[in-house]
XYZ file of C-alpha atoms in Angstrom:
416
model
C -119.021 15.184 99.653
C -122.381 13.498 98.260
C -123.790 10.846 100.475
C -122.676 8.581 98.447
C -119.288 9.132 98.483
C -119.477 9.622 101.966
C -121.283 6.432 102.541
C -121.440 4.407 105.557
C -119.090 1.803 107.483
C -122.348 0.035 108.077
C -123.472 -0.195 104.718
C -119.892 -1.198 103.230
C -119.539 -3.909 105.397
C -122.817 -4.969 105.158
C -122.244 -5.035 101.432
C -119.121 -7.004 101.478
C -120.729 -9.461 103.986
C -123.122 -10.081 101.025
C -120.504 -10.368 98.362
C -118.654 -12.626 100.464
C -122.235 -14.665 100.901
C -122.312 -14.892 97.838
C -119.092 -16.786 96.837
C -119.763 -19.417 99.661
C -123.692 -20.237 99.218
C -122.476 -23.526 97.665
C -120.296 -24.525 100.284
C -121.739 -23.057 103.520
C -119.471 -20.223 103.794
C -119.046 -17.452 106.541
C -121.563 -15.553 105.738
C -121.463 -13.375 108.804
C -117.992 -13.275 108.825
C -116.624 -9.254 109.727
C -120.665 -8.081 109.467
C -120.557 -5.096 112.403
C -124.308 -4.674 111.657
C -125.339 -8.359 113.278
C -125.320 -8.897 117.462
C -122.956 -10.652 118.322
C -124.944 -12.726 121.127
C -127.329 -14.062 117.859
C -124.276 -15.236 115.908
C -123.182 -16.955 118.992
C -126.620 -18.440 119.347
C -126.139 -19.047 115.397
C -123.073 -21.213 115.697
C -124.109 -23.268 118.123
C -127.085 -24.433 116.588
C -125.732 -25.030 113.607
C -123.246 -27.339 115.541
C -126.119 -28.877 116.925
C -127.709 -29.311 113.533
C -124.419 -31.148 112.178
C -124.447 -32.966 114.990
C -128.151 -34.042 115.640
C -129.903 -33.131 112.742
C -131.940 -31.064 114.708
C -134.414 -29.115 112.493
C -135.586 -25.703 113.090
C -139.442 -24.729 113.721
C -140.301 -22.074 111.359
C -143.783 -21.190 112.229
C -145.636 -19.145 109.533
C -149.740 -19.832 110.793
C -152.035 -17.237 110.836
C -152.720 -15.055 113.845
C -155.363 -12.847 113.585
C -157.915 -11.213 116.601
C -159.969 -9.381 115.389
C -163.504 -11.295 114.358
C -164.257 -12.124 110.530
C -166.383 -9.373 109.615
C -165.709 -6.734 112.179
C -165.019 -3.048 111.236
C -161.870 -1.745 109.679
C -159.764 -0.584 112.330
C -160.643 -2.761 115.061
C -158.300 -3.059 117.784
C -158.789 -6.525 119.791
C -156.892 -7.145 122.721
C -155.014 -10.638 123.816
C -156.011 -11.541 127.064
C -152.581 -13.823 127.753
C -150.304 -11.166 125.933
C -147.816 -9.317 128.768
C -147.328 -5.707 129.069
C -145.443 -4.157 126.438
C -142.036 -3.029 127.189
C -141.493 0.708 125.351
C -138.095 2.035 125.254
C -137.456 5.531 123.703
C -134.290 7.385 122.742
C -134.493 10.893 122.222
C -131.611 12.702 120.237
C -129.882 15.066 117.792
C -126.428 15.895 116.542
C -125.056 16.829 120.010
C -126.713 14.470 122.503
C -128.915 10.953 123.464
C -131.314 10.417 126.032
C -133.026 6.836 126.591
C -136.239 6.497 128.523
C -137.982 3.608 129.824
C -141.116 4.325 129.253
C -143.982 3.383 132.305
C -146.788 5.419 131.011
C -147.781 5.610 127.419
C -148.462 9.283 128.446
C -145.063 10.677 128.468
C -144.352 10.018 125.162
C -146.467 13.485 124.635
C -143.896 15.426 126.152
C -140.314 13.272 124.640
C -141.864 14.058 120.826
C -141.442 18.049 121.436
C -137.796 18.169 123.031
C -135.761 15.917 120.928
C -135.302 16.628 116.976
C -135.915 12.545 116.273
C -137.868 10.598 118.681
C -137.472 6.656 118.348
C -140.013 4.470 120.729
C -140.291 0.614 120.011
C -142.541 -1.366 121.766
C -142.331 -5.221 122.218
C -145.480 -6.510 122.640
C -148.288 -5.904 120.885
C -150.932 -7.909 122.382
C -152.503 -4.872 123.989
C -154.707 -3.031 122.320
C -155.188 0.226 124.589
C -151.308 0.348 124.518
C -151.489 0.466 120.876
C -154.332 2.736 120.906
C -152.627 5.397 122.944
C -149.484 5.371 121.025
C -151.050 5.798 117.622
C -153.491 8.854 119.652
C -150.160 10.373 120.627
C -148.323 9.961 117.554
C -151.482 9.801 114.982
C -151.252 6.483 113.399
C -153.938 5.546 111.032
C -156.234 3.094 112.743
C -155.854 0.602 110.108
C -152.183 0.483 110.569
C -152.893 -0.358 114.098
C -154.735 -2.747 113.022
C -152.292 -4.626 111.070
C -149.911 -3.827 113.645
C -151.617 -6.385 115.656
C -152.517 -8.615 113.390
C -149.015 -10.353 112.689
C -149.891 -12.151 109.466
C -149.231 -9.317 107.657
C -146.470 -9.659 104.445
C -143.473 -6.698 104.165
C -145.051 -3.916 102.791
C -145.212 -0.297 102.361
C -148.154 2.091 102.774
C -148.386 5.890 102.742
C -150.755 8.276 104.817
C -151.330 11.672 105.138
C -149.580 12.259 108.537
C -146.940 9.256 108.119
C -145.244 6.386 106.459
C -146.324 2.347 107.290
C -144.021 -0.028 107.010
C -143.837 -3.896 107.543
C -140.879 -6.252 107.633
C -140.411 -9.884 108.713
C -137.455 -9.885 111.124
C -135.832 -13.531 110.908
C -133.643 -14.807 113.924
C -132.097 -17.686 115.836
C -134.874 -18.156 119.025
C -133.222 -21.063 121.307
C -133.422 -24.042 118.782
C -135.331 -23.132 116.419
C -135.892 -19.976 113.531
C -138.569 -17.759 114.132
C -139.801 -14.803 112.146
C -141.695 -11.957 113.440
C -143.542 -8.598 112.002
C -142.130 -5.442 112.968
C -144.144 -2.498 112.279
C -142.206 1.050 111.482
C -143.965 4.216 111.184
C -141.946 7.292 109.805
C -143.604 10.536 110.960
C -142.027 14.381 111.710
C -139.197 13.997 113.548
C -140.418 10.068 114.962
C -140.132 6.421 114.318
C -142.185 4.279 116.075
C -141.274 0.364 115.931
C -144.059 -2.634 117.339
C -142.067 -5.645 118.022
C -143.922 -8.893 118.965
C -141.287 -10.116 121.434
C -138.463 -8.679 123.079
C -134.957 -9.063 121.340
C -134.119 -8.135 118.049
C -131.552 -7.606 115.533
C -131.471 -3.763 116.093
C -128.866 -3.418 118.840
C -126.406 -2.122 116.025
C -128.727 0.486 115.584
C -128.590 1.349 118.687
C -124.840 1.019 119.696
C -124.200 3.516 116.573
C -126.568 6.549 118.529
C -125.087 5.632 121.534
C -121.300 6.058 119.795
C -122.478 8.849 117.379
C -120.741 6.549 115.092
C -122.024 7.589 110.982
C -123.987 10.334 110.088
C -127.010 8.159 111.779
C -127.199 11.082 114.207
C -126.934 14.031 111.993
C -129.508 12.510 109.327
C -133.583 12.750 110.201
C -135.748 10.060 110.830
C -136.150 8.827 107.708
C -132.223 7.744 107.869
C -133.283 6.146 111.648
C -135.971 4.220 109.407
C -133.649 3.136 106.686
C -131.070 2.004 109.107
C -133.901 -0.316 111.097
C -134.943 -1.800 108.301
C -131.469 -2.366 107.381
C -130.428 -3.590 110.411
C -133.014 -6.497 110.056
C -132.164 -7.272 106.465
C -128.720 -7.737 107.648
C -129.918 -10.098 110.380
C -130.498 -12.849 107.867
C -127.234 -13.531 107.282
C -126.272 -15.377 110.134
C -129.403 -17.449 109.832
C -128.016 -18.069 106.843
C -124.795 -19.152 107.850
C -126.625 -21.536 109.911
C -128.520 -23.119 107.173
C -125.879 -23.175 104.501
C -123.713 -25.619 107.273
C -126.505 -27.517 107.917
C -127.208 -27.900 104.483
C -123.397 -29.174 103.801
C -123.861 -31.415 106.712
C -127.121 -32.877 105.085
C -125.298 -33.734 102.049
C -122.130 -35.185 103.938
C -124.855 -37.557 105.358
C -126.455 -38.578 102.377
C -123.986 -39.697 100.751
C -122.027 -41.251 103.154
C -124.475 -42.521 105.460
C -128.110 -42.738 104.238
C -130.604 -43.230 106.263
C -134.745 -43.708 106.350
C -134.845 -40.887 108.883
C -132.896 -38.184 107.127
C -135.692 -37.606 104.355
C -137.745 -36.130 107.188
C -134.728 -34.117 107.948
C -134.592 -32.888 104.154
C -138.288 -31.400 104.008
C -137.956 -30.307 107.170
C -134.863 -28.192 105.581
C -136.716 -27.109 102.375
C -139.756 -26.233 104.549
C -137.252 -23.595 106.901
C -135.666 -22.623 103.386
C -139.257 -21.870 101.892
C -140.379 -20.117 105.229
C -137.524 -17.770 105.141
C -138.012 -17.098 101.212
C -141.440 -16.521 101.851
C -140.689 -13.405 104.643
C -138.154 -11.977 102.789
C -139.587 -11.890 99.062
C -141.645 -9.264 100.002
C -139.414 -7.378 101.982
C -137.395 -6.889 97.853
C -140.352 -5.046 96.675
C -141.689 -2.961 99.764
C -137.816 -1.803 100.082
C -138.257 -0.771 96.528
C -141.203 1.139 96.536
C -139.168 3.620 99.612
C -136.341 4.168 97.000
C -138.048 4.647 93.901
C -141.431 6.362 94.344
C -141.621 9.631 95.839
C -142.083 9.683 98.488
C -142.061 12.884 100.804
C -140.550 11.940 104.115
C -137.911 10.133 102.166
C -135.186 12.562 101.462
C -133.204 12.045 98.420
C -129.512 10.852 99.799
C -131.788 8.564 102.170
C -132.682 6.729 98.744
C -129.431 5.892 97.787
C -128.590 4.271 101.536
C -132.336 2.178 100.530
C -131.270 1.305 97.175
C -127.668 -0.413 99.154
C -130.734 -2.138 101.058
C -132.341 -3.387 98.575
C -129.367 -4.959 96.616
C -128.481 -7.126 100.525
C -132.434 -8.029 99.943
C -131.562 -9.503 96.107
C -128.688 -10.849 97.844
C -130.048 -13.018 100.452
C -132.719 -14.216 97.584
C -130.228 -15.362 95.359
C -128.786 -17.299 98.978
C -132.003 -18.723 99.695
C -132.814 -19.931 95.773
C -129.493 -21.548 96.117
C -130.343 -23.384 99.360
C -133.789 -24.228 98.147
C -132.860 -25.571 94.993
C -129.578 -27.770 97.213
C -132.737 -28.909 99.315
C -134.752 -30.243 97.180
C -131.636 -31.860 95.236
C -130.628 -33.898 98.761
C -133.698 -35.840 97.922
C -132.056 -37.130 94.700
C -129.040 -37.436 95.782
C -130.419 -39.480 98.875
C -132.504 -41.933 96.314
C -129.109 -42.420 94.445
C -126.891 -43.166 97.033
C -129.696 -45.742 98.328
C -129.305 -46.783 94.541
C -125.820 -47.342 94.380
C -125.457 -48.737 98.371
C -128.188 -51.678 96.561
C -126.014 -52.052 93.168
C -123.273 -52.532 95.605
C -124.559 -54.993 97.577
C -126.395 -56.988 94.681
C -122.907 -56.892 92.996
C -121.333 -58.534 96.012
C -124.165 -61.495 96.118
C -124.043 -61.752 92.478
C -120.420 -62.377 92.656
C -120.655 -64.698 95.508
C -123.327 -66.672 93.688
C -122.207 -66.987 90.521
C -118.535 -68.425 92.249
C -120.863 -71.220 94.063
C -122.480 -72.131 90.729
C -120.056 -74.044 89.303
C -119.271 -75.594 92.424
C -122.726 -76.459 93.514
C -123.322 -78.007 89.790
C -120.063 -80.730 90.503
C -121.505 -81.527 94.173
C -125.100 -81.840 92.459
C -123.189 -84.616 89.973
C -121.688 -86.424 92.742
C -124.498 -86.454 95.033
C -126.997 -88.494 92.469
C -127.559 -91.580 93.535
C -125.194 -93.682 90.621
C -124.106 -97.205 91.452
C -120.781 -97.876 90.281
C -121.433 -101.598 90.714
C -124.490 -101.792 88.403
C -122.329 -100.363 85.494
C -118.818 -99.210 84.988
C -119.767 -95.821 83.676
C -122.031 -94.745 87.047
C -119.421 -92.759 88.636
C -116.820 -94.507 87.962
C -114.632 -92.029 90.362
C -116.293 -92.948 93.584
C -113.135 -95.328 93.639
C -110.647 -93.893 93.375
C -108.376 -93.216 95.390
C -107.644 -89.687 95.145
C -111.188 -89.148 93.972
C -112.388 -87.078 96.870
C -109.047 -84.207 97.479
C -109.233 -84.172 93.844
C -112.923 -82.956 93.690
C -112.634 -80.389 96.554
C -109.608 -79.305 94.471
C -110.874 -78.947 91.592
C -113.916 -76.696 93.178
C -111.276 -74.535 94.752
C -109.414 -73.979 91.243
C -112.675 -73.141 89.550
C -113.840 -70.649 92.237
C -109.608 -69.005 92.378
C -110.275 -68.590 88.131
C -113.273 -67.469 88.545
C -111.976 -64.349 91.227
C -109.314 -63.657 88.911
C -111.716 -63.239 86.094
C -113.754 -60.849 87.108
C -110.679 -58.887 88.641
C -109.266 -59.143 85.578
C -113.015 -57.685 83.919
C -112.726 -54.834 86.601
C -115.868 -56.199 87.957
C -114.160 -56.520 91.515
């Protein structure tokens, strides 16, 4: 059986989450709904802030600014430390087809000795504010210094770069941080028999990852490294989609609002929507074509059924694209749709005072008549109905009649 017939409960699901993404963009759909590859504490963490979101309008704070350390001008390869950062937390897990070992890692030394007993070594590190951590791990392992550099400077956009001894790659992990959306670099580095992962922060999306080399679950166990690579960087293309989920309810909420109830302070609430829409666009873009450069070039460390697993990746990445273009484009339409229900609350309103004046016309033009100061006793034709006797009930009356006909009328004209 081929690998792609024998495929991967991971990747099917994953795929079908997608399709199913798909259908329901418009409508702020499940998204999420039956995906095995996302935690299940950040769809939690998901849901609720999305009901907070419907309920508040609470926006998220997608942060994007530039971070770097090292000095404008200094040498390529410079590793520059930050004093505030806290000591990295490296985890390791050590396996092959038969068994897993996991290692908490207290000195950066050990690693040495984990890379020669286990077929596939994986060792992520979250933190990466310390630069004689980093240092020692790419020593051990030898990482190009200029990866390390861009490993800790975390401006860096997804990309893929090849060197002798190993394989770079960057990714922008997106995911639900308290109350607001915040997107991180991960660095991967595909060696002989090791992947090494720098988080900035601890949690992630790639607890799937981990439960399947715990269960031996897939052939995630049996496969090399470079299969431990793709299914990372899977893993965190697959964590989008409950952001996603998020957004496409909030985004159905937004337009609930607008047209039913809308208000000066929900424009800030629409840019503050396209801005999150544009910030997630912007991290996973790149992500499309880095993903496509590890299926189609070739590459050496990349075995050949691993590429059809990347190319499954890469469609989720079109996927979640074709989401966010969606939820961009809905976005930027709110503000349209706000400025024409504002429109049509005004028409409404102006219709109503029109309506009201144009009744009290007619009936302010007979009280104008009978209010001029006419003396019936210099001549009988000033006013001669100031005496009657009836001449009062049968002015009020006659206002009333003109102001019923003129209701009717303009029921009758469909204007009421």
């Amino acid at each position: 059986m081929t690998a792609s017939e024998h495929g991967d409960e991971h990747g099917q699901e994953a795929a079908q989450v997608a399709d199913d993404g798909a259908r329901n963009a418009r409508r702020g759909g499940s998204l999420a709904r039956g995906a095995s590859a996302v935690p299940r504490g950040m769809m939690r963490g998901a849901r609720k802030l999305g009901r907070g979101l419907r309920h508040a309008h609470k926006p998220f704070a997608a942060f994007s600014t530039l971070r770097r350390r090292s000095a404008v001008g200094a040498a390529p390869g410079t590793l520059v430390s930050d004093p505030e950062a806290p000591p990295p937390v490296i985890r390791a897990m050590g396996y092959d087809a038969s068994k897993l070992e996991e290692f908490e890692i207290r000195d950066v030394a050990d690693l040495r000795d984990l890379q020669s007993r286990f077929a596939t070594l994986w060792v992520n590190i979250d933190g990466v504010g310390r630069a004689d951590v980093v240092e020692q791990v790419g020593e051990i392992f030898g990482l190009h210094r200029l990866a390390l550099e861009d490993v800790m400077n975390v401006h860096q956009r997804a990309k893929v770069e090849e060197y002798p001894t190993h394989l770079y790659v960057v990714s922008r992990m997106a995911r639900v941080n308290g109350d607001r959306l915040d997107t991180e670099q991960v660095s991967l580095f595909l060696g002989d028999g090791f992947v090494v992962t720098f988080q900035e922060h601890p949690g992630d999306s790639l607890e799937p990852v981990r439960e399947r080399l715990r269960g031996g679950r897939g052939r995630i166990r049996m496969a090399g490294a470079d299969y431990l690579a793709y299914a990372l960087v899977d893993a965190i293309i697959d964590g989008y989609y409950p952001v996603l989920e998020v957004y496409g309810d909030w985004i159905e909420s937004l337009e609930t609002e607008v047209i039913e109830r809308p208000r000066d302070e929900i424009v800030g609430v629409i840019h503050d929507a396209r801005r999150d829409v544009l910030a997630l666009r912007h991290a996973i873009w790149p992500m499309r074509e880095a993903i496509a450069v590890l299926y189609r070039e070739p590459i050496d460390r990349i075995a050949e059924d691993t590429r059809l697993y990347l190319r499954d990746a890469y469609d989720h990445t079109v996927q979640i694209i074709d989401l966010l273009e969606n939820y961009r484009e809905l976005a930027s339409a709110l503000l349209d749709v706000y400025l024409s229900s504002l429109s049509n609350r005004m028409n409404e309103v102006m219709k109503v005072l029109t309506i009201i004046a144009t009744i009290f016309i007619p009936l302010t033009f007979i009280a104008g008549i009978y209010g001029m100061n006419f003396s019936p006793e210099s001549s009988p034709w000033n006013m001669p109905e100031l005496h009657w006797y009836w001449g009062y009930p049968a002015t009020l009356g006659v206002m009333l009649v003109v102001a019923i006909g003129l209701v009717f009328y303009f029921h009758h004209k469909k204007w009421i």
